[in-house]
Amino acid sequence: MRFESPTTTKEAAALLTGELGDAYILAGGTDLLVRMKLGLIEPALVVDIKKIPATQEINVSDKGISIGASVSGATMSEHAKLNKSWPGVVEAANLIGSDQIQSRCTIAGNLCNASPAADSVPALIAAGAKAVIVGEQRRRTVPVEKIITGPGTTSLQKGELIESILLPKQAARSADAYLRFIPRTEMDIAVVGVGINLTLARGVIQSARVVLGAVAPTPILVAKAAKAIVGTKLDAQALENLAAACSDACDPIDDKRGTIEYRTRVAGVLARRAAVIAFKRAGGA
Amino acid sequence: MSHDTSYTKQKFKLIGSRVNRPDGIDKVTGRARYGADASAPGQLVGKVLRSPHAHALIKKIDTTKAEKLPGVKAVITSADMPDLTGGNRSMLDILENCMARGRALYDGHAVAAVAAVDEQTARQALKLIKVTYKRLPHVTDVDKAMLPGAPVIHDWVFTSGVDPKPEKASNVVQRNQFGHGDVEAGFAEADVIVEKTFKTEQTHQGYIEPHACLATVGPDGHGDLWVTTQGHFHFRQVCAALIGMDVAKLKVTSSEIGGGFGGKTHVWMEPVALVLAREANRPVKLVMSREEVFKATGPTSSTSVDVKIGAKKNGTITAAAAELRYQGGAFPGIWGMLGAMTSFACYDLKNVQSVGYDVICNRPKVAAYRAPSAPMAAFGIESTMDLVAEEIGMDPVKFRIKNAAKEGTQASYGPVYGPIGIGPTLKAAQNHPHMKAKLRKNQGRGMACGFWFNFGGQTCTDLNIGVDGTVSLAVGTVDVGGSRASLGLIAAEELGIEYEQVKVHIADTASLGHNDTTEGSRGTFSSGMATIFAARDAKDELCQRAAKMWDIPVSAVAWKEGKAVAKGKRHNNLAPLTLKEIAAKSPNTGGPIAGHNEVVADGAGVSFASHICDVEVDPETGATKVIRYTVVQDAGKAIHPDYVEGQFQGGAAQGIGWALNEEYIYGDDGLLQNAGFLDYRIPVCSDLPFIDTEILEIPNPNHPYGIRGVGETSIVPPLAAIGNAVSNAVGVRMTHVPMSPPRILKALDEAGV
Amino acid sequence: MSGFLVSTKINGDAFQFACPSEETLLDSLRNRVGLTGVKEGCGTGDCGACSITLDGSLVCSCLVLAAEADGREIGTVEGLSDGMKLHPLQEKFIEHAALQCGICTPGFLISAKALLEKNPKPSEKEIRYALAGNLCRCTGYDKIVRAVQAAAKEMRKK
């Protein structure tokens, strides 16, 4: 195995393009090294992107907040402006693993690992985040929901890597929230995850994005769930409709982490709870 | 001096104090050496190839490519581990479990092994071994394995304990029945009868240290084995027999052990390491991965248990019966038998019957796990006890107190009890402030009792006094939870010196006579007894030397409070001699002073506990959190209360994990799906509250200090205590452990709660 | 297989070693540097026994390639005490009997130290969540949490 640590994104893309064998990007390594340890992969090349300055920064601009691809969960949790604007995204990122994992794990890695149960992805999709993708030839910006195509697969082409994740500027009277269910209090993979981002106008929900994780081959943006709460003050009926829409949208599997029945049911429960949190955060009453 | 094992009420100076453990500094500085922490010159890396099938014929193993890989020094299969057991089937089972012989019996069963110069080469070599399998039908569920028509895993297993003797092989190894009285007559007298079936899933001890060893065998047949084990003497015997070595030529050293809980009482890959080392004539280090630990060591049984208890309205149990079916993995075991023995041990019953079945499945060979087999039986019985109490409208604690076993009770498994702690622990639980604490919505309280036999066994210690008066104590029971501190206290107490003057060592197999494995909560009980006797021998010798120094007859010397004193008016001019003073003169009074003891430590006192548990259940997700937990247990005598509490807390935590989330999950393909800590889900720090403890001391009459084993009983009650608490919190009776969120939510749905 | 030369500072001392590029920092620390106080319990980041600090941040060394440590500073349990003087966490772990088998202890000490450096007065809940990445199977965590509380108190005195 070859180990490279380039200092520009372009250089990284060139290394990935040039490698004939299996090439992997290393940012936090919290998924990559597990797969190597379990013998699931044998990389010919690992490209460490942490020495690339563009991947290391959190930048706040008029357009929003850009989070570099090697920014760790712990760094995100320490960023005041990010926490204020996108608490749901930060709480989702911070749910990934222990403090040890937090020092290393990244949301770009969480996205590229393409697990249906990735914690940060539903929150990113709910927030309307985009991924800045760099290849040897071109640079493109793609909505996060377009990246994951199935369990473990992405729409990234050979030689492409994510340089940063771009969160839009959060609108006024808006907030997001993320909740997941795990059997223990820590250290588990989500059995169900729900990310919600909503905007209020005069106390009424004007727009919303509701995203479910771990209940389908990819995280799913549930338009019907958003519709269930738009135009409401999140009254009991709206919450019930939201829960029903979320449960309806589920297409989960039975596995060691949960049953179809359970996931379907709990998706609705968590959606209700997450909506209440986001609603309160946005100033709703 | 006396080797009388009877309890004598004596006033202790040191026993019961919370001194620092002697291995503490090593363990907080990273210096302590565990199984994987040793290395030897020229050492190779060993690795094992394992079956990817639940059950398969091994048609061919082609190792030629692996052998040719540069850096590979040995490749072995079962052909390199011939059967030397001389018809001893249980020894052959061990050998076959270490390395499959023509058939892979479970997912993860070893089929070949390599030794190579480094990790990468060893990994590569495993890939080059080509195994041709033919898959066979498998069975992993205990009830299904008992059905007629189930794939029969061994054609040589004929159920014992049934009449007539079966003519056809089956997966049922044995049937064992215990009890007394007439249960049918007893049930006829009952006002209320509750019958229920319970299931528990398979769990693993989950020690954090994977199995690891460093093996060396030379062409002269001499060998060394450094290994993480609970019983290095047992390992020596088994390894030597299986691979054809002389017992005395194999020295086994137990490393610091990173947790065992019963799982390190059996050999799993050590004979393989020794054979690799012999083939290569180089030291071989073999360390299991976590995945291997889950797949190929010895978890505890999954079970299926029927319980029937009948009682009168006044709370008297008229009859109790249980049938217990225990899955033992791919080889015969005694787990169903133990389950049946422990079932009703807490109670004084006129009519009682328990029947245990041991059943073979395509799963790893079951090993002991802390009070092995008792928690599953207790889950069924203690849950049913609550149900009966509810039916007759009696407080469940009072109901248990009314029926509790006491001194003179004939235990359901046979013996008549001496002084025991079930009644006192129940009364202490009843009076505990925890019992009266307020509960909120969706919270509930449950309690349950537990029993464990405890064990004594063969023990041998050496106590050597240095010329400076300090004492080195060599014991042969592995220190799994702080026993060196306890044994140091015992030696110091007996000799009348300071704790700091004693250093306790775990001796290797070349330095002491045979010691049974540290199991059955025997460490402090049995090595404590041998230490007392060795110290008493040393005191005899110290008196001899004092007599010599004083030039008086030894009959005129007595040992009092750490000093030799001259008895009688004639000698009252002689100032007492301290141990230190006598030791200083020892080179001139006869040489080194030592005490030694070999004993079969009989009379391990049975152990009882009562636990109280509060849970909070989220009725929308089925998530259950333990919010308060109290352990009350009889310790006989708590030599070092910190480590007694530690046993209570650790056992309770393991029981809580078992009750709520831990389980082996097998797919329809018979493969283990969650062979890692991520999805096996042992409790993490944020899952648990502080675990309160109350130590009761009801002396064991068969130990000079009154010691009973304390290590195991605490894992017995939690399953039922939590089940009872869940029932009281949200009104559903859980009959399947673990009570994971999907199971609780389903039960809530079905109950329409 | 291609090799990699790693120059690091370990517990304050400069140290160089060569290793295959795919080797984890855990394996290098144990097998090449000789720091076997760093333990492997799972190799997949689930047990925390291999916890170390890398440039001051808490990581599982099983999830770091040794090559990544080039030019960086590593802290392990072997560097906790200052000569004869134990770190307060080490003292309190012994005093409170916060270890039984002790295999998880190095990882707990490193994690607890990282916690107390960030948060000198953690609540019980904060301690429990901060230590959730470290598995202990012997103690039920009770005495570990108490030892960390006692060490925090001791460290605040200074």
XYZ file of N, CA, C and O in Angstrom, chain B residues 51-59 96 100-107 109 111 132-140 149-155 171 330 361-363 667-671:
184
model
N -13.686 -21.264 9.559
C -14.781 -21.651 8.657
C -15.738 -20.491 8.409
O -16.167 -19.835 9.349
N -16.091 -20.285 7.135
C -17.113 -19.279 6.840
C -18.508 -19.886 6.826
O -19.473 -19.212 6.478
N -18.627 -21.150 7.202
C -19.917 -21.837 7.169
C -20.330 -22.287 8.558
O -19.494 -22.558 9.409
N -21.637 -22.424 8.737
C -22.168 -22.874 10.026
C -21.926 -24.363 10.229
O -21.759 -24.830 11.350
N -21.927 -25.103 9.122
C -21.755 -26.552 9.224
C -21.329 -27.028 7.841
O -22.055 -26.814 6.871
N -20.186 -27.635 7.734
C -19.719 -28.042 6.412
C -18.709 -29.163 6.519
O -17.927 -29.235 7.480
N -18.756 -30.044 5.523
C -17.698 -31.045 5.390
C -16.470 -30.345 4.836
O -16.582 -29.506 3.938
N -15.313 -30.677 5.371
C -14.084 -30.142 4.803
C -13.535 -31.211 3.872
O -13.017 -32.235 4.325
N -13.717 -30.988 2.589
C -13.333 -32.046 1.649
C -11.844 -32.044 1.381
O -11.225 -33.071 1.186
N -10.746 -31.073 18.849
C -11.532 -30.809 17.641
C -12.046 -29.365 17.618
O -12.198 -28.769 16.554
N -10.711 -27.962 13.446
C -11.745 -28.832 12.885
C -11.128 -30.105 12.303
O -10.052 -30.066 11.704
N -11.808 -31.222 12.494
C -11.320 -32.514 12.010
C -12.312 -33.053 10.982
O -13.202 -33.820 11.301
N -12.164 -32.586 9.758
C -13.007 -33.096 8.680
C -14.349 -32.393 8.545
O -15.003 -32.491 7.522
N -14.748 -31.699 9.585
C -16.028 -31.020 9.536
C -15.930 -29.704 10.310
O -15.407 -29.679 11.426
N -16.424 -28.622 9.688
C -16.520 -27.350 10.415
C -17.879 -27.334 11.081
O -18.898 -27.552 10.426
N -17.884 -27.091 12.390
C -19.120 -27.259 13.151
C -19.829 -25.960 13.470
O -20.944 -25.960 13.977
N -19.173 -24.832 13.198
C -19.819 -23.527 13.431
C -19.060 -22.437 12.688
O -17.902 -22.627 12.301
N -19.732 -21.341 12.480
C -19.129 -20.165 11.857
C -17.954 -19.713 12.721
O -18.151 -19.331 13.872
N -15.166 -21.778 13.224
C -14.403 -22.952 13.654
C -13.047 -22.964 12.927
O -12.990 -22.813 11.711
N -9.858 -24.048 10.946
C -9.598 -25.147 9.998
C -8.109 -25.283 9.638
O -7.685 -26.333 9.188
N -11.820 -26.695 0.429
C -13.020 -27.089 -0.306
C -14.044 -27.605 0.701
O -13.786 -28.571 1.425
N -15.170 -26.893 0.758
C -16.216 -27.270 1.710
C -17.412 -27.863 0.977
O -17.690 -27.518 -0.164
N -18.143 -28.698 1.672
C -19.480 -29.062 1.213
C -20.431 -28.711 2.360
O -20.326 -29.251 3.464
N -21.276 -27.759 2.086
C -22.149 -27.277 3.163
C -23.145 -28.338 3.596
O -23.669 -29.098 2.797
N -23.374 -28.366 4.911
C -24.316 -29.324 5.494
C -25.452 -28.545 6.167
O -25.276 -27.377 6.518
N -26.597 -29.187 6.350
C -27.684 -28.498 7.057
C -27.232 -28.123 8.470
O -26.471 -28.869 9.099
N -27.698 -26.983 8.956
C -27.269 -26.536 10.281
C -28.482 -26.226 11.148
O -29.602 -26.075 10.640
N -28.222 -26.107 12.439
C -29.269 -25.665 13.365
C -28.609 -24.844 14.464
O -27.562 -25.211 14.979
N -29.205 -23.673 14.774
C -28.613 -22.810 15.799
C -29.576 -22.544 16.959
O -29.181 -21.980 17.971
N -36.028 -34.739 13.311
C -35.829 -34.216 11.963
C -34.813 -33.090 11.909
O -34.434 -32.650 10.825
N -34.351 -32.612 13.073
C -33.295 -31.595 13.074
C -32.006 -32.234 12.566
O -31.792 -33.433 12.753
N -31.150 -31.466 11.886
C -29.863 -32.026 11.481
C -29.104 -32.516 12.723
O -28.939 -31.750 13.672
N -28.718 -33.766 12.719
C -27.990 -34.315 13.878
C -26.504 -34.017 13.696
O -25.896 -34.432 12.707
N -25.947 -33.278 14.628
C -24.595 -32.751 14.433
C -23.520 -33.813 14.696
O -22.512 -33.858 13.996
N -23.733 -34.633 15.706
C -22.757 -35.710 15.969
C -23.481 -37.060 15.994
O -24.426 -37.223 16.771
N -22.975 -38.007 15.220
C -23.662 -39.311 15.189
C -23.317 -40.162 16.407
O -23.838 -41.260 16.570
N -29.295 -34.439 19.006
C -28.515 -33.313 19.520
C -28.646 -33.155 21.029
O -28.055 -32.255 21.616
N -21.304 -26.581 19.793
C -21.076 -27.745 18.934
C -20.604 -28.991 19.676
O -20.379 -30.024 19.052
N -25.734 -27.474 19.160
C -26.138 -26.645 18.023
C -24.895 -26.252 17.232
O -23.774 -26.422 17.718
N -25.099 -25.690 16.051
C -23.956 -25.199 15.272
C -23.567 -23.795 15.722
O -23.738 -22.804 15.016
N -23.094 -23.744 16.924
C -22.600 -22.491 17.496
C -21.306 -22.826 18.234
O -21.028 -23.992 18.504
N -27.957 -15.273 11.500
C -28.819 -15.207 10.332
C -29.361 -16.586 10.007
O -28.962 -17.591 10.617
N -30.267 -16.647 9.038
C -30.799 -17.941 8.604
C -29.687 -18.834 8.055
O -29.811 -20.051 8.024
N -28.610 -18.196 7.614
C -27.477 -18.955 7.085
C -26.603 -19.543 8.193
O -25.598 -20.188 7.925
N -26.994 -19.296 9.443
C -26.230 -19.855 10.550
C -24.950 -19.098 10.855
O -24.105 -19.562 11.618
N -24.806 -17.908 10.260
C -23.597 -17.118 10.499
C -23.888 -16.026 11.533
O -24.975 -15.448 11.557
